Amino acid sequence: MSNLDRQPALSSCGGRGFVVAEPVRELLSPRTVRLGESTEVRRLLPNLGRRMVGAWCFVDHYGPDDIADEPGMQVAPHPHAGLQTVSWLHEGEVLHRDSVGSLATIRPRELGLMTSGRGISHSEESPRPHARFLHGAQLWVALPDAHRDVEPHFQHHPDLPQVTAPGLNATVILGTLDTATSPGTAYTPIVGADLALAAGTESRLPLDPDFEYAVLSMSGEAHVDGVPLLPGSMLYLGCGRTELPLRASSDAGLMLLGGEPFDEEIVMFWNWIGRSHEEIAQAREDWMNGTRFGEVKGYDGPPIPCPELPPTHLKARGRVR
């Protein structure tokens, strides 16, 4: 999925400066962003005061939207570099195409994982015909310097490992939770898991004290470490936890995101992650004029042009859009 802000800002992220080394309960409110013609998303990361959680650097929550008489998700070809995209659905379907020739339909609780590496372009759209409802999350993972120029590739994993307890079913999306490890390729110590809780469930989820964590509410009513969490909101939890108390007042869906704090400082602009203003400027030039990001074949429509780049990184430092 793309960042379709028409006036995106350069954002400085990463490093240990924003990491909280102890358990906290920091509630993050979303910012509403229009994505295409008929999809509106709630952006949780980057957020004022909270830019990353481990290597997770971008989180959008959307739906559930009734798209029975709408085109649904229609995101034209656009580029990525220096990151991985994670597509995760609770309802609906998304058709993925990319410039390395991948073509896949992502369905609920299947992992669509695109590693952009040095550069890739892709499109995402609701199939025709499509299901009535669309509900999911789109997330980005920053690639560390040692791996950010890997060959771009796409992985589709329909079957993922699970961790279960009475009233709790956790699907491991990326990384490792408890004793279960996702087949998706990860380049940093990380975890992403989808948590389905039955009404009345009280459980404790094992955590790694060296990781920082956050929980995104997808649906239902749940309390995370005693904090009520409404759908479309996120609770940042800091580090130093060995377990996480969960309680569901109704059937509820949550996403657990965590990982070792990301030491490297990164620069985010539009759909790229780099290490300097010059790298981002080169990526923009390559997208507008070059062949670095390849061609998405089969999408009915032109690619998305890149917005203007702010003149310097320093002027944009600290702005989060």
C-alpha positions as a printed NumPy array, in Angstrom:
array([[  0.   ,   0.   ,   0.   ],
       [  1.114,   3.498,  -0.742],
       [  1.501,   6.647,   1.259],
       [ -0.706,   8.866,  -0.906],
       [ -0.202,  12.137,   0.951],
       [  0.02 ,  14.879,  -1.675],
       [  2.377,  16.912,   0.515],
       [  4.388,  14.326,   2.45 ],
       [  7.204,  15.469,   4.686],
       [ 10.577,  13.965,   5.337],
       [ 10.45 ,  12.128,   8.673],
       [ 13.46 ,  11.23 ,  10.791],
       [ 12.927,   7.914,  12.556],
       [ 14.869,   5.206,  14.341],
       [ 17.674,   5.392,  16.845],
       [ 17.305,   4.883,  20.6  ],
       [ 16.161,   8.414,  21.369],
       [ 12.437,   7.616,  21.34 ],
       [ 12.612,   4.124,  22.85 ],
       [ 11.135,   3.713,  26.329],
       [ 13.255,   1.192,  28.256],
       [ 10.516,   0.298,  30.736],
       [  6.868,  -0.769,  30.527],
       [  4.509,   2.117,  29.7  ],
       [  0.931,   2.594,  28.483],
       [  1.029,   5.26 ,  25.777],
       [ -2.204,   5.551,  23.775],
       [ -1.698,   6.657,  20.16 ],
       [ -4.516,   8.365,  18.268],
       [ -4.719,   7.887,  14.501],
       [ -4.628,  10.462,  11.727],
       [ -7.171,   9.993,   8.93 ],
       [ -5.745,   9.763,   5.394],
       [ -7.563,   9.269,   2.094],
       [ -6.252,   6.297,   0.112],
       [ -7.487,   6.259,  -3.469],
       [-11.076,   7.039,  -4.398],
       [-13.064,   5.125,  -1.791],
       [-10.74 ,   3.961,   0.992],
       [ -9.989,   5.976,   4.122],
       [ -7.291,   4.787,   6.515],
       [ -6.308,   5.533,  10.084],
       [ -2.545,   6.111,  10.295],
       [ -0.945,   5.08 ,  13.612],
       [  2.744,   5.163,  12.644],
       [  4.612,   7.391,  12.161],
       [  2.869,   9.4  ,  14.872],
       [  3.67 ,  12.564,  16.773],
       [  6.054,  11.402,  19.475],
       [  6.163,   7.766,  18.34 ],
       [  7.805,   7.012,  15.02 ],
       [  8.738,   3.311,  15.237],
       [  8.132,   0.147,  17.249],
       [ 11.161,  -2.066,  16.699],
       [ 11.59 ,  -2.115,  12.922],
       [  7.844,  -1.418,  12.371],
       [  7.768,   2.099,  10.941],
       [  4.375,   2.523,   9.244],
       [  0.929,   1.278,  10.28 ],
       [ -2.412,   1.965,   8.567],
       [ -5.725,   0.484,   9.724],
       [ -8.708,   0.557,   7.363],
       [-12.317,  -0.581,   7.462],
       [-14.461,  -2.405,   7.897],
       [-15.807,  -0.619,   4.815],
       [-18.901,  -1.627,   2.844],
       [-17.596,  -1.564,  -0.74 ],
       [-20.408,  -3.577,  -2.354],
       [-21.204,  -0.689,  -4.704],
       [-17.735,   0.881,  -4.643],
       [-14.476,   0.129,  -6.475],
       [-12.811,  -0.625,  -3.144],
       [ -9.052,  -0.403,  -2.919],
       [ -7.543,   1.007,  -6.09 ],
       [ -3.883,   1.925,  -5.605],
       [ -2.047,   2.449,  -8.888],
       [  1.586,   1.405,  -9.423],
       [  3.995,   3.149,  -7.068],
       [  7.564,   2.486,  -5.875],
       [  9.152,   1.289,  -2.642],
       [ 12.764,   0.975,  -1.477],
       [ 14.499,   0.152,   1.784],
       [ 11.532,  -1.55 ,   3.43 ],
       [  9.139,  -4.501,   3.552],
       [  5.377,  -4.149,   3.156],
       [  3.076,  -6.429,   5.152],
       [ -0.502,  -6.796,   3.887],
       [ -2.95 ,  -8.184,   6.462],
       [ -6.688,  -8.659,   6.033],
       [ -9.58 ,  -9.536,   8.315],
       [-12.182,  -9.194,   5.543],
       [-12.067,  -8.86 ,   1.761],
       [ -9.391,  -9.54 ,  -0.82 ],
       [ -6.54 ,  -7.528,  -2.335],
       [ -4.95 ,  -8.285,  -5.712],
       [ -1.203,  -7.621,  -5.672],
       [  0.895,  -7.04 ,  -8.812],
       [  4.531,  -5.995,  -8.875],
       [  7.443,  -5.235, -11.165],
       [  9.199,  -8.573, -10.551],
       [  6.192, -10.37 , -12.065],
       [  4.29 , -11.383,  -8.922],
       [  0.514, -11.746,  -9.124],
       [ -1.336, -12.876,  -6.002],
       [ -4.717, -12.444,  -4.319],
       [ -4.305, -11.877,  -0.578],
       [ -7.174, -13.168,   1.542],
       [ -7.994, -12.856,   5.26 ],
       [ -5.195, -13.975,   7.565],
       [ -2.794, -14.708,   4.718],
       [  0.596, -12.995,   4.655],
       [  1.488, -10.841,   1.677],
       [  5.109,  -9.794,   2.265],
       [  6.947,  -7.646,  -0.268],
       [ 10.64 ,  -6.937,   0.276],
       [ 11.469,  -3.866,  -1.775],
       [ 15.218,  -3.91 ,  -1.179],
       [ 16.953,  -1.68 ,  -3.71 ],
       [ 13.681,  -0.939,  -5.493],
       [ 10.346,  -2.358,  -6.643],
       [  6.964,  -1.042,  -7.746],
       [  3.542,  -2.578,  -7.198],
       [ -0.2  ,  -1.99 ,  -7.344],
       [ -3.016,  -3.099,  -5.039],
       [ -6.67 ,  -3.332,  -5.93 ],
       [ -9.896,  -4.964,  -4.89 ],
       [-10.689,  -7.751,  -7.391],
       [-13.673,  -7.498,  -9.724],
       [-16.071,  -8.738,  -8.486],
       [-15.083,  -8.403,  -4.839],
       [-16.409,  -9.16 ,  -1.376],
       [-18.776,  -6.704,   0.261],
       [-16.495,  -5.688,   3.144],
       [-12.848,  -4.615,   3.257],
       [-11.009,  -4.555,   6.577],
       [ -7.319,  -4.822,   7.259],
       [ -3.976,  -3.254,   8.048],
       [ -0.962,  -2.276,   5.997],
       [  2.402,  -2.144,   7.713],
       [  5.993,  -1.39 ,   6.775],
       [  9.172,  -2.831,   8.26 ],
       [ 12.425,  -0.871,   7.884],
       [ 15.292,  -2.882,   6.436],
       [ 18.63 ,  -2.574,   8.282],
       [ 21.573,  -1.152,   6.378],
       [ 23.122,  -4.578,   5.75 ],
       [ 20.03 ,  -5.77 ,   3.871],
       [ 18.373,  -2.688,   2.402],
       [ 19.763,  -3.298,  -1.087],
       [ 18.679,  -6.953,  -1.332],
       [ 17.075,  -8.214,  -4.515],
       [ 13.38 ,  -7.267,  -4.45 ],
       [ 10.961, -10.172,  -4.017],
       [  7.423, -11.071,  -2.92 ],
       [  6.192, -13.838,  -0.636],
       [  2.636, -15.105,  -0.209],
       [  2.043, -17.419,   2.765],
       [ -1.569, -18.651,   3.042],
       [ -0.787, -20.905,   6.028],
       [  0.816, -19.422,   9.13 ],
       [  1.71 , -20.954,  12.521],
       [ -0.494, -20.343,  15.535],
       [ -0.177, -20.113,  19.301],
       [ -3.312, -21.038,  21.239],
       [ -4.612, -20.716,  24.785],
       [ -8.152, -20.901,  26.186],
       [-10.13 , -18.178,  24.377],
       [ -7.036, -16.917,  22.491],
       [ -5.732, -17.759,  19.041],
       [ -2.551, -15.979,  17.894],
       [ -1.477, -16.185,  14.238],
       [  2.229, -15.401,  13.818],
       [  2.573, -13.004,  10.877],
       [  6.286, -12.22 ,  11.081],
       [  9.097, -13.251,  13.401],
       [  8.628, -15.468,  16.445],
       [  6.012, -15.584,  19.208],
       [  6.43 , -18.105,  22.011],
       [  7.545, -21.252,  20.109],
       [  6.013, -20.418,  16.703],
       [  7.926, -18.753,  13.847],
       [  6.45 , -17.266,  10.679],
       [  7.779, -18.492,   7.305],
       [  8.035, -14.864,   6.173],
       [ 11.598, -13.59 ,   5.782],
       [ 12.611, -11.184,   8.564],
       [ 15.821,  -9.153,   8.621],
       [ 15.715,  -7.956,  12.257],
       [ 14.563,  -9.53 ,  15.552],
       [ 10.84 ,  -8.827,  15.235],
       [  7.348, -10.108,  15.91 ],
       [  3.951,  -9.449,  14.379],
       [  0.919, -11.476,  15.437],
       [ -2.843, -11.391,  14.926],
       [ -4.717, -12.055,  18.174],
       [ -8.295, -13.351,  18.133],
       [ -9.922, -13.283,  21.568],
       [-13.304, -14.77 ,  22.475],
       [-15.686, -12.748,  24.641],
       [-14.849, -13.129,  28.322],
       [-11.275, -14.271,  27.735],
       [ -8.57 , -13.346,  30.219],
       [ -5.078, -14.387,  29.163],
       [ -1.417, -13.497,  29.457],
       [  0.751, -13.466,  26.352],
       [  4.491, -14.227,  26.735],
       [  6.799, -11.41 ,  25.623],
       [ 10.538, -10.813,  25.179],
       [ 11.775,  -8.148,  27.661],
       [ 14.384,  -6.936,  25.144],
       [ 11.668,  -6.001,  22.627],
       [  9.53 ,  -2.876,  22.554],
       [  5.857,  -3.538,  21.81 ],
       [  2.6  ,  -1.972,  20.7  ],
       [ -0.906,  -3.365,  20.216],
       [ -3.282,  -2.24 ,  17.455],
       [ -7.003,  -2.808,  17.987],
       [ -8.706,  -4.175,  14.868],
       [-12.2  ,  -4.922,  16.229],
       [-14.269,  -5.524,  19.351],
       [-13.715,  -4.455,  22.942],
       [-10.522,  -5.465,  24.708],
       [ -8.363,  -4.299,  27.608],
       [ -4.595,  -4.453,  27.103],
       [ -2.687,  -4.299,  30.39 ],
       [ -5.826,  -2.756,  31.883],
       [ -6.225,  -0.078,  29.194],
       [ -9.45 ,  -0.185,  27.123],
       [ -8.548,  -0.143,  23.437],
       [-11.022,   0.912,  20.747],
       [-10.774,  -0.254,  17.11 ],
       [ -8.362,   1.869,  15.101],
       [ -6.241,   2.891,  18.096],
       [ -2.83 ,   1.686,  19.218],
       [ -1.249,   1.273,  22.644],
       [  2.547,   1.624,  22.912],
       [  3.91 ,  -0.592,  25.686],
       [  7.646,   0.154,  25.862],
       [ 10.246,  -2.496,  26.783],
       [ 10.96 ,  -4.709,  29.77 ],
       [  7.822,  -6.887,  29.695],
       [  7.809, -10.656,  30.065],
       [  4.052, -11.01 ,  29.594],
       [  1.018,  -8.991,  28.516],
       [ -2.364,  -9.206,  30.287],
       [ -5.327,  -9.306,  27.886],
       [ -9.059,  -9.225,  28.625],
       [-11.869,  -9.276,  26.058],
       [-15.309,  -7.833,  26.829],
       [-16.544,  -9.091,  23.452],
       [-15.044, -11.067,  20.602],
       [-12.025,  -8.934,  19.706],
       [ -9.204,  -8.727,  17.193],
       [ -5.801,  -7.228,  18.007],
       [ -2.398,  -7.029,  16.337],
       [  0.751,  -7.357,  18.438],
       [  3.794,  -5.568,  16.976],
       [  7.254,  -5.7  ,  18.517],
       [ 10.955,  -6.051,  18.026],
       [ 14.381,  -5.005,  19.19 ],
       [ 14.662,  -1.211,  19.07 ],
       [ 15.93 ,  -0.109,  15.656],
       [ 19.353,   1.451,  16.256],
       [ 19.833,   3.075,  12.876],
       [ 18.464,   6.51 ,  12.059],
       [ 16.41 ,   6.495,   8.88 ],
       [ 14.728,   9.03 ,   6.631],
       [ 11.205,   8.349,   5.363],
       [  9.608,  10.177,   2.46 ],
       [  6.565,   9.104,   0.454],
       [  7.134,   5.356,  -0.139],
       [ 10.872,   5.161,   0.48 ],
       [ 13.215,   4.667,   3.397],
       [ 16.779,   5.914,   3.069],
       [ 19.571,   7.303,   5.176],
       [ 19.89 ,  10.796,   3.691],
       [ 18.059,  13.495,   1.767],
       [ 20.314,  12.764,  -1.209],
       [ 19.247,   9.106,  -1.328],
       [ 15.587,  10.086,  -1.296],
       [ 16.148,  12.69 ,  -4.019],
       [ 17.826,  10.043,  -6.171],
       [ 14.946,   7.628,  -5.622],
       [ 12.475,  10.298,  -6.708],
       [ 14.48 ,  11.034,  -9.849],
       [ 14.715,   7.322, -10.647],
       [ 10.957,   6.882, -10.274],
       [ 10.048,   9.894, -12.379],
       [ 12.653,   9.382, -15.097],
       [ 14.337,   5.987, -14.81 ],
       [ 13.83 ,   2.231, -14.833],
       [ 15.149,   1.328, -11.353],
       [ 11.706,   0.383, -10.004],
       [ 10.581,  -1.631, -13.018],
       [  7.113,  -1.815, -14.572],
       [  3.89 ,  -3.249, -13.161],
       [  2.231,  -5.092, -16.018],
       [ -1.492,  -5.743, -16.127],
       [ -2.751,  -2.775, -14.098],
       [ -5.311,  -0.664, -15.944],
       [ -4.031,   2.84 , -15.358],
       [ -0.956,   5.063, -15.105],
       [  1.528,   4.976, -12.213],
       [  1.382,   7.5  ,  -9.362],
       [  3.701,  10.512,  -9.765],
       [  5.886,  11.408,  -6.798],
       [  5.152,  14.624,  -4.872],
       [  7.756,  17.355,  -4.669],
       [ 10.574,  16.709,  -2.217],
       [ 11.23 ,  19.33 ,   0.499],
       [ 14.525,  21.113,  -0.213],
       [ 16.516,  19.818,   2.742],
       [ 16.293,  17.108,   5.359],
       [ 17.153,  19.548,   8.136],
       [ 14.14 ,  21.754,   7.483],
       [ 11.867,  18.732,   7.618],
       [ 13.395,  17.1  ,  10.695],
       [ 10.825,  16.314,  13.342],
       [  7.8  ,  16.686,  11.04 ],
       [  5.607,  13.627,  10.907],
       [  2.924,  13.391,   8.232]])
